[in-house]
Coordinates of C-alpha atoms and ligand atoms in Angstrom, one line a residue:
E1 CA -86.0 4.9 43.1
T2 CA -84.8 3.5 39.8
I3 CA -84.7 0.2 37.9
T4 CA -82.8 -0.9 34.8
V5 CA -84.6 -1.9 31.7
Q6 CA -82.9 -5.3 32.1
E7 CA -84.3 -5.8 35.6
L8 CA -87.7 -4.5 34.7
A9 CA -87.8 -7.1 31.9
Q10 CA -86.8 -9.8 34.2
R11 CA -89.5 -8.9 36.7
M12 CA -92.1 -9.1 33.9
A13 CA -90.6 -12.4 32.8
M14 CA -89.7 -11.1 29.3
R15 CA -86.4 -10.8 27.5
A16 CA -84.6 -7.5 27.8
V17 CA -84.3 -7.2 24.0
D18 CA -88.1 -7.5 23.7
L19 CA -88.6 -4.8 26.2
V20 CA -86.1 -2.5 24.5
K21 CA -88.0 -3.1 21.2
E22 CA -91.3 -2.3 23.0
L23 CA -89.8 0.9 24.3
M24 CA -88.5 1.9 20.9
K25 CA -92.0 1.5 19.5
Q26 CA -93.1 4.1 22.0
G27 CA -90.3 6.4 20.9
Q28 CA -87.9 5.7 23.7
M29 CA -84.4 5.0 22.5
V30 CA -82.8 3.1 25.4
T31 CA -80.5 0.2 26.0
A32 CA -80.9 -2.7 28.4
N33 CA -78.6 -1.0 30.8
A34 CA -80.5 2.3 30.9
T35 CA -82.2 3.2 34.2
L36 CA -85.9 4.2 34.4
D37 CA -87.4 6.1 37.2
A38 CA -90.1 4.3 39.2
D39 CA -93.0 6.2 37.5
T40 CA -91.9 5.4 34.0
A41 CA -91.2 1.8 34.9
E42 CA -94.7 1.5 36.4
L43 CA -96.3 3.0 33.3
I44 CA -94.6 0.6 31.0
A45 CA -95.4 -2.4 33.2
V46 CA -99.1 -1.5 33.3
E47 CA -99.2 -0.9 29.6
L48 CA -97.8 -4.4 29.1
G49 CA -100.6 -5.8 31.2
H50 CA -98.8 -6.3 34.5
S51 CA -100.0 -5.3 37.9
V52 CA -97.5 -3.3 39.9
K53 CA -96.5 -3.4 43.5
R54 CA -93.7 -1.1 44.6
V55 CA -91.6 -2.3 47.5
A56 CA -89.6 0.2 49.5
E57 CA -86.9 -0.8 52.0
A58 CA -88.9 0.9 54.8
D59 CA -91.9 -1.3 54.1
I60 CA -89.7 -4.3 54.1
E61 CA -87.9 -3.6 57.3
E62 CA -91.1 -2.7 59.0
G63 CA -92.8 -5.8 57.9
L64 CA -89.8 -8.0 58.5
F65 CA -88.7 -6.9 61.9
G66 CA -91.8 -6.6 64.1
P67 CA -92.4 -3.9 66.7
P68 CA -91.0 -4.4 70.3
D69 CA -92.7 -7.2 72.2
D70 CA -95.2 -6.7 75.0
P71 CA -93.2 -6.8 78.2
A72 CA -95.7 -9.4 79.5
D73 CA -94.4 -11.8 76.8
M74 CA -90.7 -11.3 77.6
K75 CA -88.9 -14.2 79.2
P76 CA -85.3 -14.2 80.6
R77 CA -82.8 -15.4 78.0
P78 CA -79.1 -16.5 78.3
P79 CA -76.4 -13.8 77.8
V80 CA -74.3 -13.8 74.6
V81 CA -70.6 -13.3 75.3
T82 CA -67.7 -12.3 73.1
V83 CA -64.1 -12.9 74.2
M84 CA -61.6 -10.3 73.2
G85 CA -58.0 -9.4 74.0
H86 CA -54.4 -9.2 72.8
V87 CA -53.0 -12.0 70.6
D88 CA -51.6 -14.9 72.7
H89 CA -53.2 -13.7 75.9
G90 CA -55.3 -16.9 75.8
K91 CA -58.7 -16.2 74.0
T92 CA -58.8 -19.5 72.1
S93 CA -57.6 -21.5 75.2
L94 CA -60.3 -19.8 77.3
L95 CA -63.0 -20.6 74.8
D96 CA -61.8 -24.2 74.6
A97 CA -61.8 -24.5 78.4
L98 CA -65.2 -22.9 78.8
R99 CA -66.6 -25.2 76.1
Q100 CA -65.8 -28.1 78.5
T101 CA -67.8 -26.7 81.4
D102 CA -71.0 -27.7 79.6
V103 CA -72.9 -30.3 81.7
V104 CA -75.0 -31.7 78.9
A105 CA -71.9 -32.3 76.8
R106 CA -70.7 -35.0 79.1
E107 CA -73.6 -37.2 78.1
A108 CA -74.1 -36.3 74.5
G109 CA -70.4 -36.6 73.5
G110 CA -69.5 -32.9 73.9
I111 CA -69.5 -29.8 71.8
T112 CA -67.9 -31.2 68.8
Q113 CA -68.9 -28.9 65.9
H114 CA -67.4 -25.5 65.4
I115 CA -70.3 -23.5 64.1
G116 CA -69.1 -20.0 65.2
A117 CA -70.8 -20.0 68.6
Y118 CA -71.7 -22.4 71.3
Q119 CA -74.0 -22.5 74.3
V120 CA -73.0 -24.1 77.6
E121 CA -75.5 -25.3 80.1
L122 CA -74.3 -25.1 83.8
E123 CA -75.4 -26.9 86.9
G124 CA -78.9 -25.8 87.7
G125 CA -79.8 -25.4 84.0
R126 CA -78.5 -21.8 83.5
K127 CA -77.0 -21.2 80.0
I128 CA -74.4 -18.9 78.5
T129 CA -73.8 -18.4 74.8
F130 CA -70.2 -17.8 73.6
L131 CA -69.3 -16.4 70.2
D132 CA -66.5 -18.6 69.0
T133 CA -64.6 -16.2 66.8
P134 CA -62.5 -14.3 69.3
G135 CA -61.2 -10.9 68.4
H136 CA -62.6 -7.5 67.9
A137 CA -62.6 -7.5 64.1
A138 CA -65.4 -10.0 63.9
F139 CA -67.3 -8.2 66.7
T140 CA -67.2 -4.8 65.2
Q141 CA -67.8 -6.1 61.7
M142 CA -71.0 -7.6 62.8
R143 CA -72.0 -4.4 64.5
A144 CA -71.2 -2.5 61.4
R145 CA -73.8 -4.6 59.6
G146 CA -76.4 -3.8 62.1
A147 CA -76.2 -6.9 64.3
Q148 CA -75.9 -6.1 68.0
V149 CA -75.6 -9.6 69.3
T150 CA -73.0 -9.3 72.1
D151 CA -74.3 -8.6 75.6
I152 CA -71.0 -8.9 77.5
V153 CA -67.4 -8.7 76.5
V154 CA -64.9 -10.9 78.4
L155 CA -61.6 -9.0 78.1
V156 CA -58.7 -11.5 78.4
V157 CA -55.5 -10.0 79.8
A158 CA -52.4 -12.2 80.4
A159 CA -51.2 -11.7 83.9
D160 CA -47.5 -11.9 82.8
D161 CA -47.9 -9.4 80.0
S162 CA -50.6 -6.9 81.2
I163 CA -52.2 -4.3 78.8
M164 CA -51.0 -4.5 75.2
P165 CA -52.1 -2.6 72.1
Q166 CA -54.9 -5.0 71.1
T167 CA -56.1 -4.9 74.7
V168 CA -56.6 -1.2 74.3
E169 CA -58.3 -1.8 70.9
A170 CA -60.7 -4.3 72.4
I171 CA -61.6 -1.8 75.2
S172 CA -62.3 0.8 72.5
H173 CA -64.5 -1.6 70.5
A174 CA -66.5 -2.7 73.5
R175 CA -67.0 0.8 74.7
A176 CA -68.0 2.1 71.2
A177 CA -70.7 -0.7 71.2
G178 CA -71.8 0.2 74.8
V179 CA -71.2 -3.4 75.9
P180 CA -70.1 -4.0 79.5
I181 CA -66.7 -5.6 80.1
I182 CA -65.6 -8.4 82.5
V183 CA -61.8 -8.7 82.8
A184 CA -60.4 -12.2 82.8
I185 CA -56.9 -12.0 84.2
N186 CA -55.5 -15.1 82.5
K187 CA -52.3 -17.2 82.9
I188 CA -52.5 -16.8 86.7
D189 CA -50.6 -20.1 86.9
R190 CA -47.4 -18.6 85.6
P191 CA -44.7 -17.8 88.1
D192 CA -44.3 -14.3 86.7
A193 CA -48.0 -13.6 86.9
D194 CA -48.7 -10.1 88.3
P195 CA -52.5 -9.7 88.4
Q196 CA -52.3 -6.5 90.5
R197 CA -50.3 -4.8 87.8
V198 CA -53.1 -5.7 85.3
R199 CA -55.7 -4.0 87.6
T200 CA -53.6 -0.8 88.0
D201 CA -52.7 -0.7 84.3
L202 CA -56.4 -0.8 83.4
L203 CA -56.9 2.4 85.3
Q204 CA -55.1 4.3 82.6
H205 CA -57.8 3.1 80.2
E206 CA -60.6 4.1 82.5
I207 CA -61.4 0.6 83.6
Q208 CA -61.7 0.5 87.3
V209 CA -62.2 -3.0 88.8
E210 CA -64.2 -3.6 91.9
S211 CA -61.2 -4.1 94.2
L212 CA -60.0 -0.7 93.2
G213 CA -63.3 0.9 93.9
G214 CA -64.8 0.6 90.4
D215 CA -67.7 -1.4 89.1
V216 CA -66.0 -3.6 86.5
Q217 CA -65.7 -7.3 87.6
D218 CA -62.3 -9.0 87.3
V219 CA -61.6 -12.7 87.7
E220 CA -58.3 -14.4 87.9
V221 CA -58.2 -17.6 85.8
S222 CA -56.0 -20.0 84.1
A223 CA -57.3 -21.3 80.8
L224 CA -54.5 -23.8 80.6
K225 CA -54.9 -25.3 84.1
K226 CA -58.7 -24.7 84.1
Q227 CA -58.5 -22.7 87.3
N228 CA -61.4 -20.6 88.5
L229 CA -63.5 -21.0 85.3
D230 CA -66.5 -21.2 87.7
G231 CA -65.6 -17.8 89.0
L232 CA -65.7 -16.4 85.5
L233 CA -69.0 -18.1 84.7
E234 CA -70.5 -16.7 88.0
A235 CA -69.3 -13.2 87.0
I236 CA -70.9 -13.5 83.6
L237 CA -74.2 -14.7 85.1
L238 CA -74.1 -11.8 87.6
Q239 CA -73.6 -9.3 84.9
A240 CA -76.3 -10.9 82.9
E241 CA -78.7 -10.5 85.8
L242 CA -77.9 -6.8 86.0
L243 CA -78.7 -6.4 82.4
E244 CA -82.1 -8.2 82.8
L245 CA -81.8 -9.9 79.4
K246 CA -85.2 -10.9 78.0
A247 CA -86.8 -11.9 74.8
N248 CA -90.1 -13.2 73.6
P249 CA -89.6 -16.8 72.7
D250 CA -93.1 -17.3 71.4
R251 CA -93.2 -15.5 68.0
A252 CA -91.7 -15.7 64.6
A253 CA -87.9 -15.7 64.9
E254 CA -85.5 -12.9 64.2
G255 CA -81.7 -12.8 64.7
S256 CA -78.3 -12.4 63.1
V257 CA -75.8 -14.5 61.1
V258 CA -72.7 -15.4 63.0
E259 CA -70.9 -17.3 60.3
A260 CA -71.7 -18.6 56.8
R261 CA -70.1 -20.7 54.1
L262 CA -70.7 -22.8 51.1
D263 CA -70.4 -26.5 51.9
K264 CA -69.6 -28.8 49.0
G265 CA -72.2 -31.4 50.0
R266 CA -74.8 -29.4 51.9
G267 CA -74.9 -26.1 50.0
P268 CA -75.1 -22.8 51.8
V269 CA -74.6 -23.3 55.6
A270 CA -75.1 -20.5 58.0
T271 CA -75.0 -20.2 61.8
F272 CA -77.9 -18.1 63.1
L273 CA -78.1 -16.6 66.5
I274 CA -81.7 -16.3 67.5
Q275 CA -82.5 -13.0 69.1
R276 CA -86.2 -13.3 69.6
G277 CA -88.9 -15.9 68.8
A278 CA -88.4 -19.5 68.0
L279 CA -86.9 -20.7 64.7
K280 CA -88.5 -23.9 63.5
R281 CA -87.7 -26.4 60.8
G282 CA -89.8 -25.5 57.7
D283 CA -89.8 -21.8 58.5
V284 CA -89.2 -19.5 55.5
V285 CA -86.6 -16.8 56.2
V286 CA -85.1 -13.7 54.5
V287 CA -81.5 -13.1 55.5
G288 CA -79.7 -10.2 54.0
S289 CA -80.3 -10.6 50.3
E290 CA -80.8 -14.3 50.5
W291 CA -83.8 -16.4 51.4
G292 CA -84.6 -20.0 52.1
K293 CA -86.8 -22.6 53.7
I294 CA -85.1 -24.1 56.7
R295 CA -84.4 -27.7 55.9
A296 CA -82.5 -28.6 59.1
L297 CA -81.4 -27.0 62.4
I298 CA -78.2 -28.5 63.8
D299 CA -76.7 -27.5 67.1
E300 CA -73.0 -27.4 68.2
R301 CA -73.3 -31.1 69.4
G302 CA -74.2 -32.1 65.8
Q303 CA -77.8 -32.8 66.8
Q304 CA -80.9 -32.0 64.8
L305 CA -83.3 -29.7 66.5
S306 CA -86.9 -29.0 65.7
Q307 CA -86.6 -25.4 67.0
A308 CA -84.1 -22.9 68.4
L309 CA -84.8 -20.3 71.0
P310 CA -83.5 -16.8 71.9
A311 CA -79.7 -16.6 72.4
Q312 CA -79.3 -20.1 70.9
P313 CA -76.8 -20.5 68.0
V314 CA -77.9 -23.0 65.4
E315 CA -76.6 -24.1 62.0
V316 CA -79.2 -23.8 59.3
L317 CA -79.5 -25.6 56.0
G318 CA -81.8 -24.7 53.1
L319 CA -80.7 -21.2 52.1
D320 CA -80.4 -20.3 48.4
G321 CA -77.2 -18.4 48.9
V322 CA -74.5 -17.6 51.4
P323 CA -75.4 -14.6 53.6
E324 CA -72.7 -12.5 55.4
P325 CA -71.8 -12.4 59.1
G326 CA -73.9 -9.7 60.7
D327 CA -76.8 -10.0 58.2
R328 CA -80.1 -10.1 60.1
F329 CA -82.7 -12.7 59.4
A330 CA -86.4 -12.8 59.9
V331 CA -89.1 -15.4 59.3
V332 CA -91.7 -14.3 56.7
E333 CA -95.1 -15.7 55.8
S334 CA -94.5 -17.2 52.4
E335 CA -91.8 -18.2 49.9
A336 CA -93.2 -15.7 47.4
R337 CA -92.7 -12.9 49.9
A338 CA -89.2 -14.1 50.8
R339 CA -88.2 -14.3 47.2
E340 CA -89.6 -10.8 46.5
I341 CA -87.7 -9.2 49.4
A342 CA -84.4 -11.0 48.6
E343 CA -84.6 -10.0 44.9
Y344 CA -85.3 -6.4 45.9
R345 CA -82.3 -6.4 48.2
Q346 CA -80.1 -8.0 45.6
R347 CA -81.1 -5.3 43.1
K348 CA -80.3 -2.6 45.8
K349 CA -77.0 -4.2 46.4
R350 CA -76.1 -4.1 42.7
E351 CA -77.3 -0.5 42.4
K352 CA -75.2 0.5 45.4
A353 CA -72.1 -1.2 44.1
S354 CA -72.4 0.4 40.7
A355 CA -73.3 3.8 42.1
K356 CA -69.9 3.7 43.9
T357 CA -71.3 6.1 46.5
A358 CA -68.7 8.2 48.2
G359 CA -67.9 7.3 51.7
A360 CA -70.5 7.7 54.4
A361 CA -67.9 8.8 56.8
S362 CA -66.1 11.6 55.1
L363 CA -65.7 14.6 57.4
E364 CA -68.0 16.7 55.2
Q365 CA -70.8 14.2 55.2
M366 CA -70.4 13.6 58.9
M367 CA -71.0 17.3 59.4
A368 CA -74.1 17.3 57.3
Q369 CA -75.5 14.3 59.1
L370 CA -74.6 15.7 62.5
R371 CA -76.2 19.0 61.8
D372 CA -79.6 17.5 62.4
A373 CA -78.6 15.3 65.3
E374 CA -79.6 16.0 68.8
I375 CA -76.2 15.5 70.4
K376 CA -73.5 17.0 68.3
E377 CA -70.6 14.6 68.5
L378 CA -67.8 14.0 66.1
P379 CA -66.5 10.5 66.5
L380 CA -62.8 10.0 65.6
V381 CA -60.2 7.3 65.5
I382 CA -56.7 8.7 65.9
K383 CA -53.4 6.9 65.1
G384 CA -50.0 8.6 65.6
D385 CA -46.3 7.9 65.3
V386 CA -45.5 8.4 69.0
Q387 CA -47.5 8.4 72.2
G388 CA -46.5 12.0 72.9
S389 CA -48.0 13.4 69.7
V390 CA -51.2 11.3 70.2
E391 CA -51.6 12.7 73.7
A392 CA -51.0 16.3 72.4
I393 CA -53.6 15.8 69.8
V394 CA -56.2 14.4 72.2
G395 CA -55.5 17.2 74.6
S396 CA -56.0 19.9 72.0
L397 CA -59.2 18.2 70.7
D398 CA -60.6 18.0 74.2
K399 CA -60.2 21.7 74.5
L400 CA -62.3 22.3 71.3
S401 CA -65.4 20.7 72.9
T402 CA -68.1 23.1 74.1
D403 CA -71.6 22.5 75.6
E404 CA -73.0 22.1 72.1
V405 CA -70.4 20.1 70.2
R406 CA -67.7 17.7 71.2
V407 CA -65.2 15.3 69.8
R408 CA -65.7 11.7 70.8
I409 CA -62.5 9.7 70.6
L410 CA -63.3 6.1 69.9
H411 CA -59.8 4.9 69.9
T412 CA -56.2 6.1 69.9
G413 CA -53.0 4.2 69.3
V414 CA -49.4 4.4 68.2
G415 CA -48.6 2.9 64.8
G416 CA -49.9 2.7 61.3
V417 CA -53.7 2.7 60.5
S418 CA -54.8 -0.9 60.6
E419 CA -57.8 -2.7 59.2
S420 CA -59.2 -3.0 62.7
D421 CA -59.0 0.8 63.1
V422 CA -61.0 1.2 59.9
I423 CA -63.6 -1.4 61.0
L424 CA -64.1 0.4 64.3
A425 CA -64.4 3.8 62.6
G426 CA -66.8 2.4 60.0
A427 CA -69.1 0.9 62.6
S428 CA -69.5 4.3 64.2
G429 CA -69.4 6.4 61.1
A430 CA -66.1 8.0 62.1
P431 CA -63.2 9.1 60.0
V432 CA -59.6 7.9 60.9
I433 CA -56.9 10.4 61.5
G434 CA -53.4 9.4 60.8
F435 CA -50.7 11.6 62.3
N436 CA -47.3 10.9 60.7
V437 CA -48.4 7.4 60.0
R438 CA -49.9 5.7 56.9
A439 CA -52.5 3.1 56.5
N440 CA -51.4 -0.4 55.5
K441 CA -52.8 -2.1 52.4
D442 CA -55.6 -4.0 54.1
A443 CA -56.7 -0.9 55.9
R444 CA -56.7 1.1 52.7
E445 CA -58.7 -1.5 50.8
R446 CA -61.3 -1.8 53.5
A447 CA -61.6 2.0 53.8
Q448 CA -62.2 2.1 50.1
R449 CA -64.8 -0.6 50.2
E450 CA -66.7 0.7 53.1
G451 CA -66.3 4.4 52.4
V452 CA -64.4 5.3 55.5
E453 CA -62.3 8.4 55.2
I454 CA -58.6 8.3 56.3
R455 CA -57.1 11.7 56.7
Y456 CA -53.3 12.2 57.0
Y457 CA -51.6 15.0 58.8
S458 CA -48.0 15.8 59.8
I459 CA -48.7 19.2 61.4
I460 CA -50.8 19.2 64.6
Y461 CA -52.3 22.7 64.1
E462 CA -53.6 21.8 60.6
L463 CA -55.3 18.7 62.1
I464 CA -56.8 20.8 64.9
D465 CA -57.9 23.5 62.5
D466 CA -59.7 20.9 60.3
I467 CA -61.5 19.4 63.2
K468 CA -62.4 22.8 64.6
G469 CA -63.9 23.6 61.2
A470 CA -65.9 20.4 61.3
L471 CA -67.2 21.1 64.8
T472 CA -68.1 24.7 63.8
G473 CA -70.0 23.3 60.8
M474 CA -72.0 21.1 63.2
L475 CA -73.3 24.1 65.1
E476 CA -76.7 25.4 64.2
P477 CA -76.6 28.7 62.4
E478 CA -77.6 31.5 64.9
L479 CA -80.8 33.2 63.8
Ligands
GDP1 P1 -55.0 -16.2 71.7 O1 -54.1 -15.7 70.6 O2 -55.5 -15.0 72.6 O3 -56.2 -17.0 71.2 O4 -54.2 -17.1 72.7 P2 -54.1 -18.7 72.8 O5 -55.3 -19.3 73.4 O6 -53.7 -19.3 71.4 O7 -52.9 -18.9 73.8 C1 -51.6 -18.4 73.5 C2 -50.6 -19.2 74.3 O8 -50.7 -19.0 75.7 C3 -50.7 -20.7 74.0 O9 -49.4 -21.3 74.0 C4 -51.4 -21.2 75.3 O10 -51.1 -22.5 75.6 C5 -50.9 -20.2 76.3 N1 -51.9 -20.1 77.4 C6 -53.2 -19.8 77.3 N2 -53.8 -19.7 78.5 C7 -52.8 -20.0 79.4 C8 -52.8 -20.0 80.8 O11 -53.8 -19.9 81.5 N3 -51.6 -20.3 81.4 C9 -50.5 -20.5 80.7 N4 -49.4 -20.8 81.4 N5 -50.5 -20.5 79.4 C10 -51.6 -20.2 78.7

């Protein structure tokens, strides 16, 4: 726990130069950028007549995000759905088509605003929320920031194209997050559509649809012709029922940021997804390292709301800065408290950035972390030049697993290491293994930023040896 002289001065509402002078008087030769430990800082502050309250992240999180709700207060809530799949398989078309299934929209002029998510109301009043940014990058990026918002993944597979590389990636991302999948076999209107091939191809990726004896629902649709959208909605509602999704709607709100930007006229604008409680106009929130007093709540129909409930997406105005997708928000009791927490987090963020901490996902650090974990698993993302070598690597790694330790392969693929690979690895604290392939620029930059380790190999046994070493390191020393 440290603080710079500059920041301490700021907190005591004095100029940094004056604090430096003060410290010099006491015989401490420091600059404004010097860091002080918490005890020293406290001493100085008290000497200068300030009262001191230390805030630790643990206190903050504990105070911000309340304990689990009493089961008696939990009410059913709508499911939150993300649409994923290979490019051009029809994700955007499907989201557009589903948007039009909303019954309320017909009266109110429709879902007209793109706020990053929308909720449809079906006949009978049941609701489903869709995240409007298709693709696994957004999904996993949110997860990496601690936001688990998606309950169900709709995997779109074009019936004329079947399983493609990004289909496989999407499966890996959904699986890593532990989110159930519903397969939407799209473009069923095309003459060359072969839905049965999609079902059998999925078997190779351990997805067994119901008609083939498994428990994954599959629905044939045409986003273009709006065929069988009802069937897909039914499947989603059925899956939601199985999940027994509930939240307490009657408490201070918590949730996650879906999207955020700076609007020229309106200032910072963010779309929040409520995860429990009710968010009301006038509430004071902390979100990531920003805070604000909610000035307006606007839904995807452009209408002003007085409150938003669990699983509801809502655009909020009144924040002092732009948070990041995946940041969590919580309502706090006062503006002073909100400001205090936001400032604390901004300081932490700066410290972290300047400390340039080595990656959280290097193989060595993974080992250290895993040494204390109950289940000893080493997560990995593996990319290789040809399918044959990837299979050989996976086969050899499987053999290394014992009762005590095992390799958990999050994703494998043929081709260079992509940004999406790095995002997936980062979200699960895994390194990426590149066999005879390199990472592209975006992947390298992201890995650097997020501290994800990419290891390159060109000889299989060297790769296996390293992983074996890591697994051995994970074992408890025998006493
Ligand atoms: P995305 O990249 O997954 O978001 O795919 P898009 O929604 O942009 O669709 C890619 C192309 O496939 C577009 O030309 C769509 O018109 C077309 N498409 C999408 N759904 C269907 C469908 O159900 N049937 C047919 N025939 N074409 C479709």
